[in-house]
Amino acid sequence: MALVVQKYGGSSVGSTDRLMAVARRLIRAKERGDQVVAVVSAMGDVTDELLDKARAISADPPEREMDMLLATGEQVTIALLAMAIDTLGHQAISFTGAQAGIVSDAVHTKARIQEVRADRMMEALDAGRIVIVAGFQGLTPDGEITTLGRGGSDTTAVAVAAGLGADVCEIYTDVDGVFTADPRVEPLARKIDTISYEEMLEMAATGARVLQLRSVEFARNHNVVIHVRSSFNDREGTIVKEADETMEQAIISGVTHDTSEAKVTVRDVPDRPGVAAEVFGRLADANVNVDMIIQNVSEAGTTDISFTTPKDDLVRAIKAVGEVVADLGAREWSVDESIAKVSLVGAGMKTHPGVAALMFRSLADAGVNLDMISTSAIRISCVIAADQVDTAVRTLHKAFGLDERSVIAETAPAAPGA
Ligand code: ASP
Ligand code: MG
């Protein structure tokens, strides 16, 4: 008997018909003799609709109340799914995050799971029930409802799998797995069979929307094997696990893109020690996530600092930056919302020179201008104009031979120092 956690995302539970299909799938797993836990998202676009309603009332709603609102989405799904299983003649029980024992910290709208107290889920499983857990939500030790950030049901699923010692964590979605690029942008993108945590972390961090970044961190830290697959068919998807020799040895695993960030520039900041610490300290205090940072060469004692931040954090970022400009005597700040980030991810980068050179050359030949560049050991990201993002993705996918699993060492021009 195995213990399986199956997570179903918004599109997989987007209608009552889809909920019935999910109920049947869970029952099939149960009838194979497994213990089954389902973690579910809000139906379809419900979370977005709730966000729209909140924004129609306030530009900057209190975050505690935001969590109170958003947590309702998943609660609808768990109740309906439990009813669906009941009508099919099987036993299920739904739990909110709190009831499932998901304990989180108190950072509203981006809470982190601290602990899973799995006893209640365990008892229900031992009683032969299919357990249905609301994704994306937790309870603080003080009894406050929290949510885990967009896509947070993935993290709930992985945490529940870790907490129960599950054999596998299946993430069901509307695509067949993790792809070498977003198939909506690059029709030649192919499904990746296996990918390491390390690469998946970079892909998730740079815009591969299939898994929430935190869920991959959690899986790596607790060694939970994730199987990302489609809820619309029975095909094998993508396995995310610790790197080993049996994995595909492509130099580049994928191209990702992200249009959810904006660029903020602060002009003529005094160039002296402590200024960057002050700017980014204020942003951190305002709970603003910062991604790329660039500081220009200093001229006449002042410098420009640019950074990218999620558009969702922009209202808070602008408020913090406005205060910094006033306090430090900087000249002004500006925002550019029409940017995109395109990234190349691959563990083979560590050992193969020439990847950056080929990336920049290919983008240049396609007429794409690079605004900012950042790298990690296994990733290179460029900020470009938003309207060039599709061109950039397709150009890189082709240049690195991702559609036919080729080895770039054979095609890359000799490029020292990249
Ligand atoms: N419903 C939440 C969202 O849309 C959580 C999730 O689906 O994972 O982000
Ligand atoms: Mg999702």
Tab-separated table of C-alpha atoms in Angstrom, residues 170-335:
chain	number	residue	atom	x	y	z
A	170	GLU	CA	1.836	14.117	-7.980
A	171	ILE	CA	1.103	17.622	-9.196
A	172	TYR	CA	-1.762	17.512	-11.699
A	173	THR	CA	-2.046	20.448	-14.046
A	174	ASP	CA	-3.315	21.394	-17.520
A	175	VAL	CA	0.002	20.680	-19.282
A	176	ASP	CA	1.864	17.389	-19.698
A	177	GLY	CA	4.817	18.368	-17.523
A	178	VAL	CA	7.720	20.794	-17.463
A	179	PHE	CA	8.697	21.964	-20.945
A	180	THR	CA	11.909	23.304	-22.480
A	181	ALA	CA	9.978	26.571	-23.025
A	182	ASP	CA	6.413	27.733	-22.661
A	183	PRO	CA	4.620	25.795	-25.445
A	184	ARG	CA	2.263	28.727	-25.980
A	185	VAL	CA	5.252	30.792	-27.062
A	186	GLU	CA	7.404	28.068	-28.625
A	187	PRO	CA	5.314	25.312	-30.236
A	188	LEU	CA	8.479	23.232	-30.702
A	189	ALA	CA	9.068	23.013	-26.948
A	190	ARG	CA	9.352	19.455	-25.702
A	191	LYS	CA	8.497	17.847	-22.396
A	192	ILE	CA	11.408	17.185	-20.030
A	193	ASP	CA	11.293	13.655	-18.563
A	194	THR	CA	13.446	14.232	-15.486
A	195	ILE	CA	14.936	17.385	-14.024
A	196	SER	CA	17.029	18.049	-10.924
A	197	TYR	CA	15.781	20.159	-8.018
A	198	GLU	CA	18.581	22.601	-8.728
A	199	GLU	CA	17.483	23.246	-12.315
A	200	MET	CA	13.799	23.234	-11.451
A	201	LEU	CA	14.463	25.859	-8.786
A	202	GLU	CA	16.012	28.144	-11.383
A	203	MET	CA	13.227	27.468	-13.880
A	204	ALA	CA	10.532	28.147	-11.289
A	205	ALA	CA	12.312	31.288	-10.096
A	206	THR	CA	12.503	32.686	-13.618
A	207	GLY	CA	8.980	32.161	-14.849
A	208	ALA	CA	8.250	28.473	-15.537
A	209	ARG	CA	4.761	28.704	-14.118
A	210	VAL	CA	4.182	25.004	-13.586
A	211	LEU	CA	5.514	24.746	-10.016
A	212	GLN	CA	5.651	27.359	-7.299
A	213	LEU	CA	9.266	28.116	-6.356
A	214	ARG	CA	8.699	27.406	-2.668
A	215	SER	CA	7.325	23.972	-3.442
A	216	VAL	CA	10.577	23.046	-5.174
A	217	GLU	CA	12.644	24.399	-2.271
A	218	PHE	CA	10.523	22.415	0.133
A	219	ALA	CA	10.821	19.271	-1.991
A	220	ARG	CA	14.603	19.604	-2.184
A	221	ASN	CA	14.933	20.214	1.552
A	222	HIS	CA	12.765	17.223	2.441
A	223	ASN	CA	13.700	15.040	-0.517
A	224	VAL	CA	10.142	14.723	-1.828
A	225	VAL	CA	9.998	13.384	-5.387
A	226	ILE	CA	7.537	15.415	-7.464
A	227	HIS	CA	5.747	14.102	-10.541
A	228	VAL	CA	4.263	16.951	-12.600
A	229	ARG	CA	1.622	15.583	-14.969
A	230	SER	CA	-1.619	16.311	-16.773
A	231	SER	CA	-5.032	15.796	-15.194
A	232	PHE	CA	-6.466	15.524	-18.727
A	233	ASN	CA	-4.648	12.302	-19.741
A	234	ASP	CA	-2.662	9.403	-18.263
A	235	ARG	CA	0.730	10.181	-19.783
A	236	GLU	CA	3.867	10.247	-17.650
A	237	GLY	CA	4.910	13.794	-16.905
A	238	THR	CA	8.141	15.257	-15.525
A	239	ILE	CA	9.900	13.845	-12.468
A	240	VAL	CA	11.674	16.403	-10.277
A	241	LYS	CA	14.275	14.863	-7.981
A	242	GLU	CA	17.890	14.902	-6.821
A	243	ALA	CA	20.340	14.932	-9.752
A	244	ASP	CA	21.826	11.560	-10.660
A	245	GLU	CA	23.670	9.941	-13.558
A	246	THR	CA	20.525	8.568	-15.178
A	247	MET	CA	19.290	12.061	-16.000
A	248	GLU	CA	19.386	13.650	-19.412
A	249	GLN	CA	22.680	15.427	-19.790
A	250	ALA	CA	21.575	18.381	-21.868
A	251	ILE	CA	23.742	21.433	-21.288
A	252	ILE	CA	20.703	23.666	-21.332
A	253	SER	CA	17.464	22.369	-19.849
A	254	GLY	CA	15.158	25.162	-20.801
A	255	VAL	CA	14.349	28.754	-21.662
A	256	THR	CA	11.973	30.587	-19.350
A	257	HIS	CA	10.410	34.007	-19.489
A	258	ASP	CA	8.643	36.272	-17.087
A	259	THR	CA	6.626	39.405	-17.710
A	260	SER	CA	5.422	39.823	-14.154
A	261	GLU	CA	8.163	42.189	-13.034
A	262	ALA	CA	8.727	45.910	-13.355
A	263	LYS	CA	11.959	47.875	-13.280
A	264	VAL	CA	12.434	50.697	-10.802
A	265	THR	CA	15.291	53.174	-11.207
A	266	VAL	CA	16.498	55.638	-8.588
A	267	ARG	CA	18.565	58.434	-10.132
A	268	ASP	CA	21.482	60.355	-8.688
A	269	VAL	CA	21.797	58.581	-5.395
A	270	PRO	CA	24.848	59.775	-3.417
A	271	ASP	CA	27.697	57.321	-4.015
A	272	ARG	CA	28.897	56.500	-0.515
A	273	PRO	CA	29.010	53.429	1.712
A	274	GLY	CA	25.688	52.356	3.126
A	275	VAL	CA	23.444	53.790	0.428
A	276	ALA	CA	22.566	50.478	-1.225
A	277	ALA	CA	22.041	48.996	2.217
A	278	GLU	CA	19.622	51.836	2.983
A	279	VAL	CA	17.655	51.494	-0.277
A	280	PHE	CA	17.291	47.723	-0.113
A	281	GLY	CA	16.824	47.718	3.654
A	282	ARG	CA	13.763	49.933	3.237
A	283	LEU	CA	12.444	47.683	0.485
A	284	ALA	CA	12.934	44.625	2.686
A	285	ASP	CA	11.144	46.346	5.559
A	286	ALA	CA	8.234	46.998	3.197
A	287	ASN	CA	8.189	43.263	2.336
A	288	VAL	CA	9.139	43.949	-1.294
A	289	ASN	CA	10.843	41.158	-3.227
A	290	VAL	CA	13.788	42.327	-5.296
A	291	ASP	CA	15.182	40.296	-8.159
A	292	MET	CA	17.884	41.848	-10.332
A	293	ILE	CA	19.933	44.829	-9.214
A	294	ILE	CA	22.203	47.079	-11.245
A	295	GLN	CA	24.233	49.999	-9.982
A	296	ASN	CA	25.788	52.273	-12.575
A	297	VAL	CA	29.306	53.580	-12.575
A	298	SER	CA	29.471	56.621	-10.361
A	299	GLU	CA	29.717	60.050	-11.966
A	300	ALA	CA	30.362	63.224	-9.986
A	301	GLY	CA	29.642	61.511	-6.686
A	302	THR	CA	26.238	60.115	-7.596
A	303	THR	CA	25.014	56.929	-9.192
A	304	ASP	CA	21.818	55.302	-10.524
A	305	ILE	CA	20.419	52.130	-9.007
A	306	SER	CA	17.909	49.965	-10.894
A	307	PHE	CA	16.171	46.875	-9.654
A	308	THR	CA	13.348	44.617	-10.768
A	309	THR	CA	10.454	43.645	-8.547
A	310	PRO	CA	7.170	41.763	-9.021
A	311	LYS	CA	4.428	44.103	-10.270
A	312	ASP	CA	2.403	42.808	-7.324
A	313	ASP	CA	4.906	44.471	-4.986
A	314	LEU	CA	5.079	47.706	-6.977
A	315	VAL	CA	2.745	49.832	-4.869
A	316	ARG	CA	4.804	49.079	-1.758
A	317	ALA	CA	8.080	49.409	-3.656
A	318	ILE	CA	7.189	52.878	-4.943
A	319	LYS	CA	6.175	54.024	-1.494
A	320	ALA	CA	9.484	52.833	-0.022
A	321	VAL	CA	11.522	54.271	-2.895
A	322	GLY	CA	9.735	57.615	-2.612
A	323	GLU	CA	10.812	57.855	1.015
A	324	VAL	CA	14.364	56.859	0.200
A	325	VAL	CA	14.635	59.486	-2.539
A	326	ALA	CA	13.532	62.160	-0.103
A	327	ASP	CA	15.738	60.994	2.775
A	328	LEU	CA	18.915	60.398	0.748
A	329	GLY	CA	18.532	63.446	-1.452
A	330	ALA	CA	18.429	61.415	-4.671
A	331	ARG	CA	17.110	63.182	-7.768
A	332	GLU	CA	14.101	61.073	-8.773
A	333	TRP	CA	12.738	57.618	-9.356
A	334	SER	CA	10.988	56.059	-12.344
A	335	VAL	CA	9.192	52.841	-13.177
